[in-house]
Short mmCIF file of C-alpha atoms in Angstrom, two decimals:
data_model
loop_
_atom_site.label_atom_id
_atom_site.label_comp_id
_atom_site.label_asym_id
_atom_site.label_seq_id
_atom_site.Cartn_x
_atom_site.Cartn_y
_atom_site.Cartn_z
CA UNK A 4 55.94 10.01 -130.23
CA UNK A 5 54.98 12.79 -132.82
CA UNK A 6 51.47 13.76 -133.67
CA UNK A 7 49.87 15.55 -136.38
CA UNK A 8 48.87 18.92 -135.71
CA UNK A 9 44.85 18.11 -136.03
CA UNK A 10 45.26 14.54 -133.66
CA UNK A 11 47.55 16.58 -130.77
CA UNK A 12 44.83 19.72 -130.72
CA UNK A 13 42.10 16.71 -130.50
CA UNK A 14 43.84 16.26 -126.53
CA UNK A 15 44.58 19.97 -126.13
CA UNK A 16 41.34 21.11 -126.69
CA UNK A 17 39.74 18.55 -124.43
CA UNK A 18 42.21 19.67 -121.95
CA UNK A 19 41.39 23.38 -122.22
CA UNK A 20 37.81 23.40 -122.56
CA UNK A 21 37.35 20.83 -120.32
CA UNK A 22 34.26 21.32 -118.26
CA UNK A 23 35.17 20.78 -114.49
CA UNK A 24 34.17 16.56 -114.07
CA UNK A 25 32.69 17.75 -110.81
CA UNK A 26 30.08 20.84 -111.77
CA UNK A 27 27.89 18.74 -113.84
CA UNK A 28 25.49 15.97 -113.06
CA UNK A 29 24.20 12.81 -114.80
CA UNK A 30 25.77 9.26 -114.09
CA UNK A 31 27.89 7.86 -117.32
CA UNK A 32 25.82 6.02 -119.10
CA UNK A 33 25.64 3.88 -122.93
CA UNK A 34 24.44 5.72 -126.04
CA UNK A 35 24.90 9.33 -126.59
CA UNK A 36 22.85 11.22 -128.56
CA UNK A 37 23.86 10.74 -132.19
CA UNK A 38 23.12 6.73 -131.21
CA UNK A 39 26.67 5.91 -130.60
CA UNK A 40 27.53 4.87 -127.00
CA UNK A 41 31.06 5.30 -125.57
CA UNK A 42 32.94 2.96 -122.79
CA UNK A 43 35.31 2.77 -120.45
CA UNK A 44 38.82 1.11 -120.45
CA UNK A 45 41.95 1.38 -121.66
CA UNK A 46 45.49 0.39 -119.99
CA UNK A 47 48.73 1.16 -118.68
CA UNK A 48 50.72 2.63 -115.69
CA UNK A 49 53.05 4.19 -115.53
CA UNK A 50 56.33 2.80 -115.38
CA UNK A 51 60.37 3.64 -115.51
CA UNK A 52 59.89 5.14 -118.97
CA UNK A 53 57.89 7.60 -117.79
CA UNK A 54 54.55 7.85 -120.15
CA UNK A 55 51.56 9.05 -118.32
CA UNK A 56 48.68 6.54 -118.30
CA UNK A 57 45.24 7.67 -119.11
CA UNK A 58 42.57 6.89 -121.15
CA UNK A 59 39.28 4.22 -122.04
CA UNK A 60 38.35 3.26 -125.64
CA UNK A 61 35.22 4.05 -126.99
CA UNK A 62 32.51 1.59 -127.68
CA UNK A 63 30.98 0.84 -131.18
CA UNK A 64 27.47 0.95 -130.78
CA UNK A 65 25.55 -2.08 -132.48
CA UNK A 66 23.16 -0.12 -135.07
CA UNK A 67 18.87 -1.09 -134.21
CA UNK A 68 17.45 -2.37 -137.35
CA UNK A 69 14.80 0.34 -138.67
CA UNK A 70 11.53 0.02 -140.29
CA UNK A 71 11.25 -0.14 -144.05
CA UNK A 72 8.64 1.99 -143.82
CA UNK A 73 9.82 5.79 -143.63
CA UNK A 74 8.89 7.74 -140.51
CA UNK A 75 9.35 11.37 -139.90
CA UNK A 76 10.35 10.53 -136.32
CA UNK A 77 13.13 8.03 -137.56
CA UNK A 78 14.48 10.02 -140.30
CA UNK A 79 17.80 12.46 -139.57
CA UNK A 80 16.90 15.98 -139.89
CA UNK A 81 18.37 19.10 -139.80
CA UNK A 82 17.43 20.64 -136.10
CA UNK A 83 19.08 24.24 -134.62
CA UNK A 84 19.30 25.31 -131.15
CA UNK A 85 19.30 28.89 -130.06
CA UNK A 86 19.65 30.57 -126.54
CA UNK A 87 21.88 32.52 -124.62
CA UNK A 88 24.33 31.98 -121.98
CA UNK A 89 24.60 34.47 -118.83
CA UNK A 90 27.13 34.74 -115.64
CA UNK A 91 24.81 34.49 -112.79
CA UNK A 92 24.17 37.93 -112.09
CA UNK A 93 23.69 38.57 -115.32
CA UNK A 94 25.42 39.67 -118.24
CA UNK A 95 27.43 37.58 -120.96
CA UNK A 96 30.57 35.19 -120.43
CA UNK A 97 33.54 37.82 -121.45
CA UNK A 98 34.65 35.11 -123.99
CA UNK A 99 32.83 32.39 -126.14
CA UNK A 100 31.52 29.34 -124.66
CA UNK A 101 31.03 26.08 -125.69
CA UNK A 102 27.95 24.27 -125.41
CA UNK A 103 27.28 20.47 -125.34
CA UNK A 104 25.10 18.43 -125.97
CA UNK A 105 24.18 15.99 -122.95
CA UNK A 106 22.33 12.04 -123.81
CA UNK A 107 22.48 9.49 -121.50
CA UNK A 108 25.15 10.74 -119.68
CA UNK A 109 27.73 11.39 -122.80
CA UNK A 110 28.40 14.56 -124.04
CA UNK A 111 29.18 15.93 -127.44
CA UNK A 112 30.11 19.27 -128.15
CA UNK A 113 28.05 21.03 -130.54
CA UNK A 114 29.09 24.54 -131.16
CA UNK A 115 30.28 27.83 -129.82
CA UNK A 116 28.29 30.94 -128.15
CA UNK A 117 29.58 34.47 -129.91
CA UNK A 118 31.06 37.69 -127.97
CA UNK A 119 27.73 38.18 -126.69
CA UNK A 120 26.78 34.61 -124.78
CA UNK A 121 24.31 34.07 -127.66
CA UNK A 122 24.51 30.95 -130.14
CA UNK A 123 22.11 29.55 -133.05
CA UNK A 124 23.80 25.97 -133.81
CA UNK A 125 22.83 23.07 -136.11
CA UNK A 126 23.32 19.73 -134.03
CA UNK A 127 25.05 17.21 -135.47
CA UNK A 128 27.35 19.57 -137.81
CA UNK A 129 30.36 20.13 -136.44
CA UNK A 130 33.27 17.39 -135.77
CA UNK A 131 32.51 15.81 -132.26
CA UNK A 132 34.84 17.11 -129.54
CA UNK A 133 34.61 13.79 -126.77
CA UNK A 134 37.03 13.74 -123.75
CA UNK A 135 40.85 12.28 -124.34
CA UNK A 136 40.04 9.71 -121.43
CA UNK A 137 37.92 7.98 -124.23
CA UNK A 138 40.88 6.82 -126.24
CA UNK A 139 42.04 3.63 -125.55
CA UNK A 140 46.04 3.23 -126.24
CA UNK A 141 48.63 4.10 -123.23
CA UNK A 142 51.48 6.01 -124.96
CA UNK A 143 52.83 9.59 -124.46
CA UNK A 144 51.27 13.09 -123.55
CA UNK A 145 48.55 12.59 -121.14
CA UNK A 146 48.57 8.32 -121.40
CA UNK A 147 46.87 8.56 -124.50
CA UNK A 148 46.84 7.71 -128.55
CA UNK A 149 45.16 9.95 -130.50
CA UNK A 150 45.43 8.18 -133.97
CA UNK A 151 42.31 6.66 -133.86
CA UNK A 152 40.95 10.71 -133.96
CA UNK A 153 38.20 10.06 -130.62
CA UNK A 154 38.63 11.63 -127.62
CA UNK A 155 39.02 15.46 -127.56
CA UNK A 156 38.29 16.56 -130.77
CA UNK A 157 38.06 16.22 -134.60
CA UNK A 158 37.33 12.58 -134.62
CA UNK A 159 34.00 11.48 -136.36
CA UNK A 160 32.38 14.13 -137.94
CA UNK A 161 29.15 15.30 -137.01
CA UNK A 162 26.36 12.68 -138.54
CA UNK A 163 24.97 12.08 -142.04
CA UNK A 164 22.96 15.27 -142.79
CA UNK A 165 21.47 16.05 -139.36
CA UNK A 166 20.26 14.38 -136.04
CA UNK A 167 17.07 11.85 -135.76
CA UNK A 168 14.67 13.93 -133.27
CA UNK A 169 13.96 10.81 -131.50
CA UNK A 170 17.53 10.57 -130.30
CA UNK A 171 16.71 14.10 -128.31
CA UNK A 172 14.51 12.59 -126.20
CA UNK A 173 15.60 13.29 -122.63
CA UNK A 174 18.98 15.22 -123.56
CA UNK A 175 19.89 18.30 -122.30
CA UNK A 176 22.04 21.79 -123.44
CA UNK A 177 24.76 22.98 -120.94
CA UNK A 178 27.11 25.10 -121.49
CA UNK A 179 31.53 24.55 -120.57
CA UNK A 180 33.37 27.33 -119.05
CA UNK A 181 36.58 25.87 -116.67
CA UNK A 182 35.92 27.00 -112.64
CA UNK A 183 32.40 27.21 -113.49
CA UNK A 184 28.75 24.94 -113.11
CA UNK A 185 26.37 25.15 -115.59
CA UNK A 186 22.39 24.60 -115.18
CA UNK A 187 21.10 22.00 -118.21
CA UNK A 188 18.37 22.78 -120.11
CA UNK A 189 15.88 20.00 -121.23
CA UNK A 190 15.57 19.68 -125.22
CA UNK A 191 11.71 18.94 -126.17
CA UNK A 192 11.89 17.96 -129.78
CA UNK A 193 8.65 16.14 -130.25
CA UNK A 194 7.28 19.62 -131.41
CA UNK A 195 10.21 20.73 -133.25
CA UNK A 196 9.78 21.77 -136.60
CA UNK A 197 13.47 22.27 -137.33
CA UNK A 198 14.62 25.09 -134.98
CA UNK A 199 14.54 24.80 -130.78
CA UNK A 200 14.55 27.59 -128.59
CA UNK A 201 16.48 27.01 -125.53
CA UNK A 202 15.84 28.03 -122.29
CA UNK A 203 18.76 30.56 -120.88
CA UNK A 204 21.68 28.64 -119.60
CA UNK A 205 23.40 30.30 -116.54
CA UNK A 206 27.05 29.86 -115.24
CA UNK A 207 28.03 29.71 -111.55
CA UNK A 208 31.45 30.07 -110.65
CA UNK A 209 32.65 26.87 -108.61
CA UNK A 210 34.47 28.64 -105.94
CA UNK A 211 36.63 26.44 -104.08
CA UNK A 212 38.61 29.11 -102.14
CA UNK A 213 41.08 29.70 -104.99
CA UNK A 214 43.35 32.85 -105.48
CA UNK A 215 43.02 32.90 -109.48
CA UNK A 216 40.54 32.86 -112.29
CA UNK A 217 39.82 31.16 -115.47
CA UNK A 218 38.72 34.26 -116.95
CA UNK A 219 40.75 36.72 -117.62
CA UNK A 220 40.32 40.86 -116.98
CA UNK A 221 42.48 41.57 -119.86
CA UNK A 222 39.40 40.13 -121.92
CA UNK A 223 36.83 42.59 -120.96
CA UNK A 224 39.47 45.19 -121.19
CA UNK A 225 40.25 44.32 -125.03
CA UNK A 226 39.63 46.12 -127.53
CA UNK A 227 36.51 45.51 -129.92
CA UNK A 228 39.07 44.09 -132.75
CA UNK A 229 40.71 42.44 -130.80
CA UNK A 230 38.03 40.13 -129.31
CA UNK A 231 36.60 40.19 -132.86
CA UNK A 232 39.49 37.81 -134.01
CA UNK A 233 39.28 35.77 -130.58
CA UNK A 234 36.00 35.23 -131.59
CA UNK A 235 36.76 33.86 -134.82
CA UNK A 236 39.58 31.99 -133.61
CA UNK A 237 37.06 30.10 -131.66
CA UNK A 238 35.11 29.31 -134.58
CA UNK A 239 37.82 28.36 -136.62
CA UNK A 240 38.96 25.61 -134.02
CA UNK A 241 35.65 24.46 -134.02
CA UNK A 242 35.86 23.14 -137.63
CA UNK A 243 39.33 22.43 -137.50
CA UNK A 244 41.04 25.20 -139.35
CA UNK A 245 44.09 25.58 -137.44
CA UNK A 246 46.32 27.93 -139.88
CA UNK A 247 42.91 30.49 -139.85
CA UNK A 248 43.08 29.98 -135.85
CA UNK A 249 46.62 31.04 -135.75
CA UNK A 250 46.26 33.82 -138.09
CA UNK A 251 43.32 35.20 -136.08
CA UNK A 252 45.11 34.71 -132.49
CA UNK A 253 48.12 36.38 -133.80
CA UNK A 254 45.70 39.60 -135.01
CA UNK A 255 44.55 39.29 -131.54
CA UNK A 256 47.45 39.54 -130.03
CA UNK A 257 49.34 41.93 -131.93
CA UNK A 258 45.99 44.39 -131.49
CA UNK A 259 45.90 43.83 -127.79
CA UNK A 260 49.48 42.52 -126.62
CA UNK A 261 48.22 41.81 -123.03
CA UNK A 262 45.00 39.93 -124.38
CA UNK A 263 46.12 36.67 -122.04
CA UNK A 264 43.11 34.65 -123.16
CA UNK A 265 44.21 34.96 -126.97
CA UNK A 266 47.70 34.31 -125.74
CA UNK A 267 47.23 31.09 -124.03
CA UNK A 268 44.98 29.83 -127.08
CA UNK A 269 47.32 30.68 -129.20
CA UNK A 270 50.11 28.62 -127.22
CA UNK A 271 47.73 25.74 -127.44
CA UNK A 272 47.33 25.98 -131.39
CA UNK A 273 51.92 26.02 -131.18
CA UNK A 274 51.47 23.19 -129.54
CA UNK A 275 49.09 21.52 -131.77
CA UNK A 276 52.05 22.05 -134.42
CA UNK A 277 54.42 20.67 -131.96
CA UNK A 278 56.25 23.92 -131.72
CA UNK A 279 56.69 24.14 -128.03
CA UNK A 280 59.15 26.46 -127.65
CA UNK A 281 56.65 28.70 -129.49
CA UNK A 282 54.32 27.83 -127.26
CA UNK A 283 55.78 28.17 -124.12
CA UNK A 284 56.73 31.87 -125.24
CA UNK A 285 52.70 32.38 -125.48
CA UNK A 286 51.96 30.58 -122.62
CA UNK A 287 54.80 32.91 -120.52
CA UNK A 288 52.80 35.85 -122.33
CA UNK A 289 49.47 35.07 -120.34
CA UNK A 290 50.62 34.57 -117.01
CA UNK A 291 53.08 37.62 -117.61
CA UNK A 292 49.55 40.18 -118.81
CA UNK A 293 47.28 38.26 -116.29
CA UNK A 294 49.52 36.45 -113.50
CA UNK A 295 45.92 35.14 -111.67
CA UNK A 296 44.61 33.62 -114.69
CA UNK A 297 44.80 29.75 -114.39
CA UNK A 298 44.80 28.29 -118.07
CA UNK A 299 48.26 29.14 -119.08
CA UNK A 300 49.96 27.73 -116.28
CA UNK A 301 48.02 23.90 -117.01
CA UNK A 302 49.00 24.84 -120.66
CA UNK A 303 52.65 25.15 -119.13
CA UNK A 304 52.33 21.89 -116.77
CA UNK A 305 50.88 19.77 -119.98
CA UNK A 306 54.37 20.72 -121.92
CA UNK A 307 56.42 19.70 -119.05
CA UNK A 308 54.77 16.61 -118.38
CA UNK A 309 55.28 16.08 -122.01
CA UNK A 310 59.20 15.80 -121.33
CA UNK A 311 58.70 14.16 -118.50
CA UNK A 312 60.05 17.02 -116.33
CA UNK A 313 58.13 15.52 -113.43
CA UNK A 314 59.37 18.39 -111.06
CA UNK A 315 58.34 21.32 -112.96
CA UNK A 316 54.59 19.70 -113.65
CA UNK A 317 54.13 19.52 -110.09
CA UNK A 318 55.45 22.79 -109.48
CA UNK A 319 52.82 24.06 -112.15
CA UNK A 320 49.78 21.95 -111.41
CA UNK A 321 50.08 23.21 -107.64
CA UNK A 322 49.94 26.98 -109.05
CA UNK A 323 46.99 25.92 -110.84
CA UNK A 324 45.45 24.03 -108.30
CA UNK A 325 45.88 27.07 -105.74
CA UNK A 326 44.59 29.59 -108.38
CA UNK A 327 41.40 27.14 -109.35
CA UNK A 328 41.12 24.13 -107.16
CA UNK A 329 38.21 22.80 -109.15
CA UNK A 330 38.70 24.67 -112.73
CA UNK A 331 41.21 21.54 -113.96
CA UNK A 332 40.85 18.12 -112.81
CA UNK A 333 42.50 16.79 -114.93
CA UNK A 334 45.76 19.24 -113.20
CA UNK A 335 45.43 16.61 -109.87
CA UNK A 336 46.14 13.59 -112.63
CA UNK A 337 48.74 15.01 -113.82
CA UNK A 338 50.35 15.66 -110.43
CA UNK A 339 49.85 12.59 -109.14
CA UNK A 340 51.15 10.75 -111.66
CA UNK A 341 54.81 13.28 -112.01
CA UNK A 342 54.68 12.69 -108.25
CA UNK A 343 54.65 8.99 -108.79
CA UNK A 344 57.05 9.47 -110.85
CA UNK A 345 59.20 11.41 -107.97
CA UNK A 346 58.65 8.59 -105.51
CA UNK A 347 57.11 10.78 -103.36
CA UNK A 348 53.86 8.64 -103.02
CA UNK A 349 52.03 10.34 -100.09
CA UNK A 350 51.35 13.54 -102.60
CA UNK A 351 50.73 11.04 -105.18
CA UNK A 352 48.34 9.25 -103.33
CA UNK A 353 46.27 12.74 -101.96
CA UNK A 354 46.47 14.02 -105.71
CA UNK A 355 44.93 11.20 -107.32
CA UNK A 356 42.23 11.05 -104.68
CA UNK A 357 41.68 14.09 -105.37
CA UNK A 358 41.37 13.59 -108.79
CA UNK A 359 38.83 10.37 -108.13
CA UNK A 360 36.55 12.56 -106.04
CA UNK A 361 36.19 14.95 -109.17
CA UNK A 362 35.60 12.08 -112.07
CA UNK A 363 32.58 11.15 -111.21
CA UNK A 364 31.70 10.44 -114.82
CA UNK A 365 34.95 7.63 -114.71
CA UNK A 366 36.43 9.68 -117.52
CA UNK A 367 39.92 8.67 -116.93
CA UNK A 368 39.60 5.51 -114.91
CA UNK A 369 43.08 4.23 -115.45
CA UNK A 370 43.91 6.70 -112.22
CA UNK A 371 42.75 4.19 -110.15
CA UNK A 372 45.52 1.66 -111.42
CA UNK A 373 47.81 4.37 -110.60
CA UNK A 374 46.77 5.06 -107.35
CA UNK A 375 46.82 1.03 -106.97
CA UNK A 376 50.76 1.37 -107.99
CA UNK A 377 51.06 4.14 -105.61
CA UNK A 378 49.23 2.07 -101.99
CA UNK A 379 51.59 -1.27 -103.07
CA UNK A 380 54.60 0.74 -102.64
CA UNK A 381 53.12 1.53 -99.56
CA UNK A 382 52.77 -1.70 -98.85
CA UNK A 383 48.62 -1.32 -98.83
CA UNK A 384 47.89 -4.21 -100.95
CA UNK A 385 44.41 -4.36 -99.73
CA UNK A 386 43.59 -0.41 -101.05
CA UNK A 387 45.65 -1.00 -104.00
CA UNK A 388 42.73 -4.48 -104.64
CA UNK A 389 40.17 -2.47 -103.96
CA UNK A 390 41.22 0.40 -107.02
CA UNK A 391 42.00 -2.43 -108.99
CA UNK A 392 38.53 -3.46 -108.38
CA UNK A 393 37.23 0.30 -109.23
CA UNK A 394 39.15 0.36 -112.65
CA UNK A 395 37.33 -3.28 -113.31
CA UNK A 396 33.49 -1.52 -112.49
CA UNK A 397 34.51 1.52 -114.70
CA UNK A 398 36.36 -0.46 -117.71
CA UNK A 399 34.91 -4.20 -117.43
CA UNK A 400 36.24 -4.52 -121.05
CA UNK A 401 39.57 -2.69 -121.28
CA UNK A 402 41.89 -4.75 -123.18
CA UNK A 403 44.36 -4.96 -120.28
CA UNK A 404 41.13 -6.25 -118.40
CA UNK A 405 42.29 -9.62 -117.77
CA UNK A 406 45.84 -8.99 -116.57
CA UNK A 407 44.33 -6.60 -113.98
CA UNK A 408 41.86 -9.33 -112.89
CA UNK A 409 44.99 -11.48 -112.60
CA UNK A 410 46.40 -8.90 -110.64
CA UNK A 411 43.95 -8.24 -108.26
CA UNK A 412 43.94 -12.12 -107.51
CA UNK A 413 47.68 -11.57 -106.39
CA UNK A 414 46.49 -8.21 -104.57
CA UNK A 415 44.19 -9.96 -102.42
CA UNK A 416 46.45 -13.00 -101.56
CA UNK A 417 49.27 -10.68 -100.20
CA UNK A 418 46.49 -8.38 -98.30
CA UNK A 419 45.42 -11.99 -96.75
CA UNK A 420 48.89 -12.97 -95.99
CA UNK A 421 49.53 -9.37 -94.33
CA UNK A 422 46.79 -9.54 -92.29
CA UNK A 423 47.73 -13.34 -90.90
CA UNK A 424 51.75 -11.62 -89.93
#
């Protein structure tokens, strides 16, 4: 399947910026902040052709009727946020971060920090950046169909002229840095009066024991011009200019040839254009100026599970998995499904527990139908019901949602026909 450039970098830069499902709190919940809720679901496993299954589809919201009579407090408005973002310790992040917007347990992506960990961001501009679990069609890269423009990315821009203050109420402001946890900040907008100062946000790196980083050394040792264009690379992603992305990346590089963050964004942005070859070069770029630094090598494992070389995307998402354990969940999916995919179904099945453990906010729950796949060709039909029930509790209105009810009635049959033998 080919995508456009702007619907494939919706999945990479979910992929890349992804914030570690394990280092933030909140249990998933309806309605995000904008008013717009998003669901679980979506179908598929995988099967002899290969595709990797993955995603849920997102969840109109059904709009409140308002009062004819206007109300500041109902009316969207034009709000800012401004803070700072530290490494524990002190001291800025040695790149930019994003920050996100947390309601009710959904998260939207607001903006970008600059050089310096600081940020002053309008909520509501930008194009919402969700997660690529959130689409709901099974079908290449990653299990998922990014036509419809959700998960990831550039989807639905950011609201009609501002934010309504009243959907702030009880949101907070973290910031997303892979292999690190971020605090959350509480928003109080009942006394806003169209700017918020935010409390400082500090990052914690996860640990986990592994060898590698997902920062890079090469980006405190660039040179000021050289993380001047990184910076503006950043920004440029953010509102979807890819072509001013790639021109800045490639200034980056070219002023700094071992800059291995700029690198491995830069192979990201190829692969938005479907250039892969292109991008593989970048990604081999990174790992050659920074061999410890974790993102290329998932950037690497996402191409070859794109061609379905199974063996080479576990080879890679074990690198990155023993250089980050807990930077890329998302690098455990991926495994265990190539695995799968091997027949070797005892890595399968510890990778996508694995993988479980970390989702706590059911972001990809079609896993569990994998790992179901995985326990019936061990012959565990009663574990392979009982993630068939999981993916029902996390997606109780996937379109596939019948046919896996109808399968976990044949699930439990053969579990109560082993059990009698």
């Amino acid at each position: 399947m080919h995508f456009s450039p702007r619907l494939t970098l919706v999945f990479l830069l979910a992929i890349f910026i992804q914030p570690a499902m394990a280092q933030h709190g909140g249990a998933p919940g309806a309605g995000a902040g904008g008013g717009a809720g998003a669901g679980a679901g979506a179908g598929g496993r995988p099967a002899g052709g290969g595709s990797i299954p993955g995603g849920t589809p997102s969840v109109t919201s059904i709009p409140q009727p308002g009062s004819t009579i206007p109300n500041i407090q109902s009316e969207r408005r034009m709000i800012f946020i401004s803070g700072s973002v530290v490494l524990k310790g002190g001291g800025p992040p040695p790149e930019p971060v994003a920050i996100e917007r947390v309601c009710n347990g959904q998260a939207r992506r607001e903006g970008y920090t600059d050089s310096k960990g600081r940020y002053q961001i309008q909520l509501g501009q930008n194009f919402e950046m969700q997660d690529v679990s959130e689409t709901d069609n099974v079908s290449g890269m990653g299990g998922f169909d990014p036509g419809r423009g959700g998960a990831g990315g550039f989807g639905m821009p950011g609201g009609q002229g501002g934010v309504n203050p009243r959907d702030l109420m009880g949101c907070e402001i973290r910031a997303v840095l892979a292999g690190f946890h971020s605090t959350e900040v509480m928003l109080h907008p009942e006394d806003t009066f169209g700017e918020l100062k935010v409390d400082t946000i500090v990052l914690q790196p996860l640990g986990g024991g592994g060898t590698g980083t997902t920062i890079s050394l090469t980006t405190m040792q660039a040179p000021n011009d050289a993380k001047h264009a990184y910076e503006k690379a950043q920004k440029a992603l953010q509102h979807e200019k890819l072509k001013d992305a790639e021109k800045e990346l490639t200034k980056a590089v070219q002023e700094y040839p071992r800059f291995a963050a700029a690198w491995s964004l830069l192979g990201m942005v190829e692969q938005s254009f479907q250039r892969n070859d292109d991008a593989e070069k970048d990604y081999q770029q990174a790992i050659g100026a920074d061999p410890q630094y974790a993102n290329p090598y998932f950037g690497m494992a996402v191409l070859q599970a794109k061609k379905q070389n199974w063996k080479e995307t576990v080879r890679l998402t074990d690198q990155v998995n023993r250089l980050a354990p807990l930077a890329f969940p998302d690098a455990y999916y991926f495994s265990g499904v190539a695995n799968y995919e091997l027949k070797t179904y005892d890595s399968a099945e510890r990778d996508l527990r694995k993988y479980l453990s970390m989702d706590t906010e059911h972001r990809r729950p079609i896993a569990s139908l994998v790992l179901g796949d995985v326990l019936v060709r061990k012959h565990d039909y009663a574990g392979a019901a009982e993630q068939a029930k999981a993916y029902l509790a996390a997606a109780p209105n996937a379109p596939d949602a019948e046919t896996v009810r109808a399968r976990l009635k044949k699930l439990e049959d053969l579990s109560t026909q082993a059990q009698k033998q």
